[in-house]
């Protein structure tokens, strides 16, 4: 089964395809002629995932899903949260975001944080939401070069390595996005029967 996923981020595609397995073939907005940035202007992860899925459906007429993720840091009152992509700058500058996060946590002993992903699936005109969360902590310097975004600063509970020191398979065993995607896959399998 082919399914349209609202991202052109190669890292995300790889992670999500690995979780979904060969039964589902991911198609990108670019594959469907949608090359503009998909709007995400809502104040919540749920709102943004939903806005992206509805936008893509309106542009293509296809069933599709979109995700939105935030890093929620306890000592920062849940920031950067829905603003994770544009924390330090207007663009998706991962290095600048990580520098700002470390600066804002300087001297802070509470390093608790979690990643939260919300997926909006639009199927036959109906919307379904799925959530995935992983708890962990923010360390005080970057470690590792795999993955993307805040991965070099985040160690999930039960591990002593950052997401950026893990393979895609290892990250997918516990990650927020993988957990949400497994719920999506379970749902898609359940309605196929
Ligand atoms: P998006 O909504 O999935 O595009 O995520 C928003 C921002 O959160 C990204 O620009 C990244 O900075 C960060 N982010 C999302 N997922 C991950 C992840 O798996 N690891 C690290 N950072 C992530």
mmCIF file of N, CA and C in Angstrom, residues 21-108:
data_model
loop_
_atom_site.group_PDB
_atom_site.id
_atom_site.type_symbol
_atom_site.label_atom_id
_atom_site.label_comp_id
_atom_site.label_asym_id
_atom_site.label_seq_id
_atom_site.Cartn_x
_atom_site.Cartn_y
_atom_site.Cartn_z
ATOM 1 N N UNK A 21 7.824 -0.748 7.652
ATOM 2 C CA UNK A 21 8.170 -1.987 6.955
ATOM 3 C C UNK A 21 7.691 -1.973 5.517
ATOM 4 N N UNK A 22 7.935 -3.078 4.801
ATOM 5 C CA UNK A 22 7.714 -3.107 3.355
ATOM 6 C C UNK A 22 6.248 -3.118 2.921
ATOM 7 N N UNK A 23 5.319 -3.362 3.859
ATOM 8 C CA UNK A 23 3.897 -3.374 3.473
ATOM 9 C C UNK A 23 3.441 -1.995 2.994
ATOM 10 N N UNK A 24 4.090 -0.964 3.540
ATOM 11 C CA UNK A 24 3.691 0.402 3.181
ATOM 12 C C UNK A 24 4.845 1.088 2.451
ATOM 13 N N UNK A 25 4.516 1.697 1.321
ATOM 14 C CA UNK A 25 5.543 2.451 0.588
ATOM 15 C C UNK A 25 5.247 3.940 0.753
ATOM 16 N N UNK A 26 6.190 4.648 1.369
ATOM 17 C CA UNK A 26 5.962 6.079 1.600
ATOM 18 C C UNK A 26 6.172 6.886 0.323
ATOM 19 N N UNK A 27 5.244 7.811 0.097
ATOM 20 C CA UNK A 27 5.328 8.738 -1.020
ATOM 21 C C UNK A 27 5.482 10.128 -0.407
ATOM 22 N N UNK A 28 6.319 10.976 -1.023
ATOM 23 C CA UNK A 28 6.574 12.301 -0.440
ATOM 24 C C UNK A 28 5.769 13.382 -1.164
ATOM 25 N N UNK A 29 5.621 14.550 -0.530
ATOM 26 C CA UNK A 29 4.966 15.672 -1.228
ATOM 27 C C UNK A 29 5.653 15.960 -2.565
ATOM 28 N N UNK A 30 6.982 15.918 -2.569
ATOM 29 C CA UNK A 30 7.741 16.168 -3.810
ATOM 30 C C UNK A 30 7.320 15.184 -4.911
ATOM 31 N N UNK A 31 7.135 13.910 -4.544
ATOM 32 C CA UNK A 31 6.695 12.903 -5.525
ATOM 33 C C UNK A 31 5.354 13.292 -6.143
ATOM 34 N N UNK A 32 4.551 14.074 -5.408
ATOM 35 C CA UNK A 32 3.214 14.465 -5.879
ATOM 36 C C UNK A 32 3.198 15.895 -6.419
ATOM 37 N N UNK A 33 4.369 16.472 -6.628
ATOM 38 C CA UNK A 33 4.448 17.815 -7.210
ATOM 39 C C UNK A 33 4.222 18.931 -6.198
ATOM 40 N N UNK A 34 4.262 18.617 -4.898
ATOM 41 C CA UNK A 34 4.099 19.656 -3.874
ATOM 42 C C UNK A 34 5.494 19.993 -3.329
ATOM 43 N N UNK A 35 6.038 21.126 -3.775
ATOM 44 C CA UNK A 35 7.403 21.469 -3.385
ATOM 45 C C UNK A 35 7.470 22.672 -2.452
ATOM 46 N N UNK A 36 6.347 23.379 -2.291
ATOM 47 C CA UNK A 36 6.364 24.521 -1.375
ATOM 48 C C UNK A 36 6.394 24.021 0.075
ATOM 49 N N UNK A 37 6.784 24.915 0.991
ATOM 50 C CA UNK A 37 6.773 24.528 2.400
ATOM 51 C C UNK A 37 5.325 24.354 2.864
ATOM 52 N N UNK A 38 5.051 23.275 3.549
ATOM 53 C CA UNK A 38 3.682 23.017 4.008
ATOM 54 C C UNK A 38 3.450 23.812 5.293
ATOM 55 N N UNK A 39 2.380 24.619 5.341
ATOM 56 C CA UNK A 39 2.190 25.501 6.501
ATOM 57 C C UNK A 39 1.966 24.759 7.816
ATOM 58 N N UNK A 40 2.585 25.258 8.871
ATOM 59 C CA UNK A 40 2.343 24.751 10.237
ATOM 60 C C UNK A 40 2.342 25.962 11.155
ATOM 61 N N UNK A 41 1.152 26.539 11.356
ATOM 62 C CA UNK A 41 1.042 27.833 12.047
ATOM 63 C C UNK A 41 0.213 27.747 13.310
ATOM 64 N N UNK A 42 -0.040 26.531 13.791
ATOM 65 C CA UNK A 42 -0.944 26.350 14.933
ATOM 66 C C UNK A 42 -0.168 26.362 16.258
ATOM 67 N N UNK A 43 -0.853 26.636 17.364
ATOM 68 C CA UNK A 43 -0.169 26.720 18.663
ATOM 69 C C UNK A 43 0.068 25.373 19.345
ATOM 70 N N UNK A 44 -0.353 24.270 18.732
ATOM 71 C CA UNK A 44 -0.154 22.946 19.354
ATOM 72 C C UNK A 44 0.380 21.965 18.312
ATOM 73 N N UNK A 45 0.995 20.872 18.815
ATOM 74 C CA UNK A 45 1.471 19.815 17.916
ATOM 75 C C UNK A 45 0.294 19.192 17.178
ATOM 76 N N UNK A 46 -0.809 18.971 17.899
ATOM 77 C CA UNK A 46 -2.005 18.383 17.285
ATOM 78 C C UNK A 46 -2.494 19.274 16.133
ATOM 79 N N UNK A 47 -2.556 20.584 16.415
ATOM 80 C CA UNK A 47 -3.026 21.538 15.405
ATOM 81 C C UNK A 47 -2.140 21.544 14.173
ATOM 82 N N UNK A 48 -0.830 21.508 14.387
ATOM 83 C CA UNK A 48 0.093 21.538 13.250
ATOM 84 C C UNK A 48 0.037 20.262 12.423
ATOM 85 N N UNK A 49 -0.011 19.106 13.109
ATOM 86 C CA UNK A 49 -0.078 17.841 12.364
ATOM 87 C C UNK A 49 -1.345 17.849 11.507
ATOM 88 N N UNK A 50 -2.423 18.292 12.111
ATOM 89 C CA UNK A 50 -3.703 18.322 11.413
ATOM 90 C C UNK A 50 -3.670 19.310 10.244
ATOM 91 N N UNK A 51 -3.104 20.493 10.481
ATOM 92 C CA UNK A 51 -3.039 21.498 9.409
ATOM 93 C C UNK A 51 -2.230 20.963 8.219
ATOM 94 N N UNK A 52 -1.100 20.302 8.521
ATOM 95 C CA UNK A 52 -0.251 19.791 7.433
ATOM 96 C C UNK A 52 -0.962 18.698 6.635
ATOM 97 N N UNK A 53 -1.655 17.799 7.353
ATOM 98 C CA UNK A 53 -2.352 16.716 6.653
ATOM 99 C C UNK A 53 -3.485 17.290 5.784
ATOM 100 N N UNK A 54 -4.242 18.245 6.348
ATOM 101 C CA UNK A 54 -5.355 18.829 5.575
ATOM 102 C C UNK A 54 -4.827 19.600 4.367
ATOM 103 N N UNK A 55 -3.726 20.312 4.538
ATOM 104 C CA UNK A 55 -3.142 21.058 3.419
ATOM 105 C C UNK A 55 -2.763 20.111 2.290
ATOM 106 N N UNK A 56 -2.074 19.022 2.671
ATOM 107 C CA UNK A 56 -1.596 18.082 1.654
ATOM 108 C C UNK A 56 -2.757 17.373 0.965
ATOM 109 N N UNK A 57 -3.783 17.061 1.732
ATOM 110 C CA UNK A 57 -4.959 16.424 1.146
ATOM 111 C C UNK A 57 -5.639 17.375 0.163
ATOM 112 N N UNK A 58 -5.713 18.666 0.555
ATOM 113 C CA UNK A 58 -6.353 19.645 -0.332
ATOM 114 C C UNK A 58 -5.549 19.795 -1.632
ATOM 115 N N UNK A 59 -4.226 19.706 -1.550
ATOM 116 C CA UNK A 59 -3.369 19.876 -2.737
ATOM 117 C C UNK A 59 -3.367 18.650 -3.641
ATOM 118 N N UNK A 60 -3.569 17.446 -3.067
ATOM 119 C CA UNK A 60 -3.384 16.212 -3.852
ATOM 120 C C UNK A 60 -4.644 15.370 -3.982
ATOM 121 N N UNK A 61 -5.600 15.536 -3.073
ATOM 122 C CA UNK A 61 -6.792 14.682 -3.062
ATOM 123 C C UNK A 61 -6.514 13.288 -2.523
ATOM 124 N N UNK A 62 -5.279 13.059 -2.005
ATOM 125 C CA UNK A 62 -4.905 11.706 -1.571
ATOM 126 C C UNK A 62 -5.039 11.535 -0.059
ATOM 127 N N UNK A 63 -5.255 10.284 0.360
ATOM 128 C CA UNK A 63 -5.117 9.952 1.780
ATOM 129 C C UNK A 63 -3.675 10.239 2.175
ATOM 130 N N UNK A 64 -3.460 10.725 3.395
ATOM 131 C CA UNK A 64 -2.085 11.083 3.761
ATOM 132 C C UNK A 64 -1.967 11.192 5.280
ATOM 133 N N UNK A 65 -0.720 11.291 5.749
ATOM 134 C CA UNK A 65 -0.526 11.604 7.167
ATOM 135 C C UNK A 65 0.603 12.602 7.323
ATOM 136 N N UNK A 66 0.534 13.333 8.446
ATOM 137 C CA UNK A 66 1.559 14.326 8.759
ATOM 138 C C UNK A 66 1.898 14.185 10.229
ATOM 139 N N UNK A 67 3.146 14.528 10.587
ATOM 140 C CA UNK A 67 3.511 14.480 11.996
ATOM 141 C C UNK A 67 4.023 15.831 12.440
ATOM 142 N N UNK A 68 3.927 16.074 13.719
ATOM 143 C CA UNK A 68 4.575 17.251 14.287
ATOM 144 C C UNK A 68 5.178 16.822 15.610
ATOM 145 N N UNK A 69 6.395 17.281 15.866
ATOM 146 C CA UNK A 69 7.132 16.845 17.047
ATOM 147 C C UNK A 69 7.635 18.045 17.814
ATOM 148 N N UNK A 70 7.669 17.920 19.128
ATOM 149 C CA UNK A 70 8.276 18.954 19.951
ATOM 150 C C UNK A 70 9.131 18.322 21.037
ATOM 151 N N UNK A 71 10.192 19.037 21.396
ATOM 152 C CA UNK A 71 10.990 18.661 22.555
ATOM 153 C C UNK A 71 10.462 19.494 23.714
ATOM 154 N N UNK A 72 9.987 18.832 24.778
ATOM 155 C CA UNK A 72 9.382 19.535 25.912
ATOM 156 C C UNK A 72 10.305 19.386 27.120
ATOM 157 N N UNK A 73 10.931 20.490 27.520
ATOM 158 C CA UNK A 73 11.923 20.466 28.594
ATOM 159 C C UNK A 73 11.270 20.983 29.878
ATOM 160 N N UNK A 74 11.328 20.130 30.909
ATOM 161 C CA UNK A 74 10.607 20.426 32.157
ATOM 162 C C UNK A 74 11.020 21.778 32.763
ATOM 163 N N UNK A 75 12.341 22.005 32.886
ATOM 164 C CA UNK A 75 12.822 23.221 33.559
ATOM 165 C C UNK A 75 12.504 24.483 32.747
ATOM 166 N N UNK A 76 12.138 24.302 31.475
ATOM 167 C CA UNK A 76 11.809 25.459 30.629
ATOM 168 C C UNK A 76 10.299 25.555 30.419
ATOM 169 N N UNK A 77 9.538 24.911 31.308
ATOM 170 C CA UNK A 77 8.077 25.003 31.225
ATOM 171 C C UNK A 77 7.515 24.396 29.947
ATOM 172 N N UNK A 78 8.204 23.382 29.420
ATOM 173 C CA UNK A 78 7.705 22.713 28.207
ATOM 174 C C UNK A 78 8.264 23.273 26.913
ATOM 175 N N UNK A 79 9.082 24.336 26.980
ATOM 176 C CA UNK A 79 9.736 24.870 25.773
ATOM 177 C C UNK A 79 10.869 23.920 25.358
ATOM 178 N N UNK A 80 11.282 23.945 24.107
ATOM 179 C CA UNK A 80 10.731 24.713 22.996
ATOM 180 C C UNK A 80 9.407 24.198 22.458
ATOM 181 N N UNK A 81 9.002 22.961 22.793
ATOM 182 C CA UNK A 81 7.676 22.479 22.429
ATOM 183 C C UNK A 81 7.336 22.649 20.964
ATOM 184 N N UNK A 82 6.199 23.265 20.737
ATOM 185 C CA UNK A 82 5.718 23.412 19.352
ATOM 186 C C UNK A 82 6.656 24.312 18.523
ATOM 187 N N UNK A 83 7.533 25.061 19.214
ATOM 188 C CA UNK A 83 8.473 25.950 18.512
ATOM 189 C C UNK A 83 9.838 25.288 18.280
ATOM 190 N N UNK A 84 9.930 23.964 18.429
ATOM 191 C CA UNK A 84 11.228 23.281 18.394
ATOM 192 C C UNK A 84 12.025 23.547 17.118
ATOM 193 N N UNK A 85 11.353 23.604 15.971
ATOM 194 C CA UNK A 85 12.081 23.791 14.708
ATOM 195 C C UNK A 85 12.672 25.196 14.610
ATOM 196 N N UNK A 86 11.960 26.167 15.144
ATOM 197 C CA UNK A 86 12.381 27.574 15.012
ATOM 198 C C UNK A 86 12.724 28.180 16.372
ATOM 199 N N UNK A 87 13.397 27.419 17.193
ATOM 200 C CA UNK A 87 13.694 27.879 18.556
ATOM 201 C C UNK A 87 14.660 29.058 18.526
ATOM 202 N N UNK A 88 15.762 28.905 17.800
ATOM 203 C CA UNK A 88 16.800 29.942 17.811
ATOM 204 C C UNK A 88 16.672 30.909 16.641
ATOM 205 N N UNK A 89 16.229 30.414 15.517
ATOM 206 C CA UNK A 89 16.168 31.244 14.303
ATOM 207 C C UNK A 89 14.870 30.946 13.561
ATOM 208 N N UNK A 90 14.677 31.649 12.457
ATOM 209 C CA UNK A 90 13.489 31.460 11.627
ATOM 210 C C UNK A 90 13.516 30.147 10.849
ATOM 211 N N UNK A 91 14.736 29.659 10.631
ATOM 212 C CA UNK A 91 14.858 28.451 9.802
ATOM 213 C C UNK A 91 15.026 27.223 10.661
ATOM 214 N N UNK A 92 15.351 26.091 10.053
ATOM 215 C CA UNK A 92 15.574 24.849 10.791
ATOM 216 C C UNK A 92 17.073 24.716 11.046
ATOM 217 N N UNK A 93 17.604 25.589 11.910
ATOM 218 C CA UNK A 93 19.048 25.585 12.158
ATOM 219 C C UNK A 93 19.316 24.741 13.413
ATOM 220 N N UNK A 94 19.604 23.449 13.170
ATOM 221 C CA UNK A 94 19.740 22.511 14.298
ATOM 222 C C UNK A 94 20.851 22.936 15.251
ATOM 223 N N UNK A 95 21.994 23.369 14.702
ATOM 224 C CA UNK A 95 23.140 23.716 15.549
ATOM 225 C C UNK A 95 22.796 24.915 16.444
ATOM 226 N N UNK A 96 22.145 25.923 15.856
ATOM 227 C CA UNK A 96 21.769 27.113 16.638
ATOM 228 C C UNK A 96 20.735 26.749 17.697
ATOM 229 N N UNK A 97 19.779 25.880 17.352
ATOM 230 C CA UNK A 97 18.778 25.444 18.340
ATOM 231 C C UNK A 97 19.449 24.749 19.519
ATOM 232 N N UNK A 98 20.410 23.887 19.219
ATOM 233 C CA UNK A 98 21.089 23.148 20.296
ATOM 234 C C UNK A 98 21.903 24.094 21.173
ATOM 235 N N UNK A 99 22.554 25.073 20.552
ATOM 236 C CA UNK A 99 23.322 26.053 21.349
ATOM 237 C C UNK A 99 22.405 26.825 22.289
ATOM 238 N N UNK A 100 21.253 27.256 21.768
ATOM 239 C CA UNK A 100 20.323 28.036 22.592
ATOM 240 C C UNK A 100 19.771 27.187 23.739
ATOM 241 N N UNK A 101 19.465 25.933 23.436
ATOM 242 C CA UNK A 101 18.944 25.046 24.477
ATOM 243 C C UNK A 101 19.974 24.899 25.599
ATOM 244 N N UNK A 102 21.230 24.673 25.234
ATOM 245 C CA UNK A 102 22.279 24.519 26.254
ATOM 246 C C UNK A 102 22.440 25.798 27.066
ATOM 247 N N UNK A 103 22.361 26.947 26.368
ATOM 248 C CA UNK A 103 22.492 28.222 27.078
ATOM 249 C C UNK A 103 21.346 28.386 28.080
ATOM 250 N N UNK A 104 20.126 28.070 27.655
ATOM 251 C CA UNK A 104 18.967 28.247 28.534
ATOM 252 C C UNK A 104 18.956 27.260 29.704
ATOM 253 N N UNK A 105 19.735 26.189 29.582
ATOM 254 C CA UNK A 105 19.780 25.202 30.668
ATOM 255 C C UNK A 105 21.053 25.313 31.508
ATOM 256 N N UNK A 106 21.870 26.334 31.223
ATOM 257 C CA UNK A 106 23.122 26.498 31.971
ATOM 258 C C UNK A 106 22.840 26.605 33.469
ATOM 259 N N UNK A 107 23.555 25.806 34.272
ATOM 260 C CA UNK A 107 23.385 25.855 35.725
ATOM 261 C C UNK A 107 22.138 25.150 36.214
ATOM 262 N N UNK A 108 21.354 24.607 35.313
ATOM 263 C CA UNK A 108 20.091 23.967 35.671
ATOM 264 C C UNK A 108 20.337 22.490 36.008
#
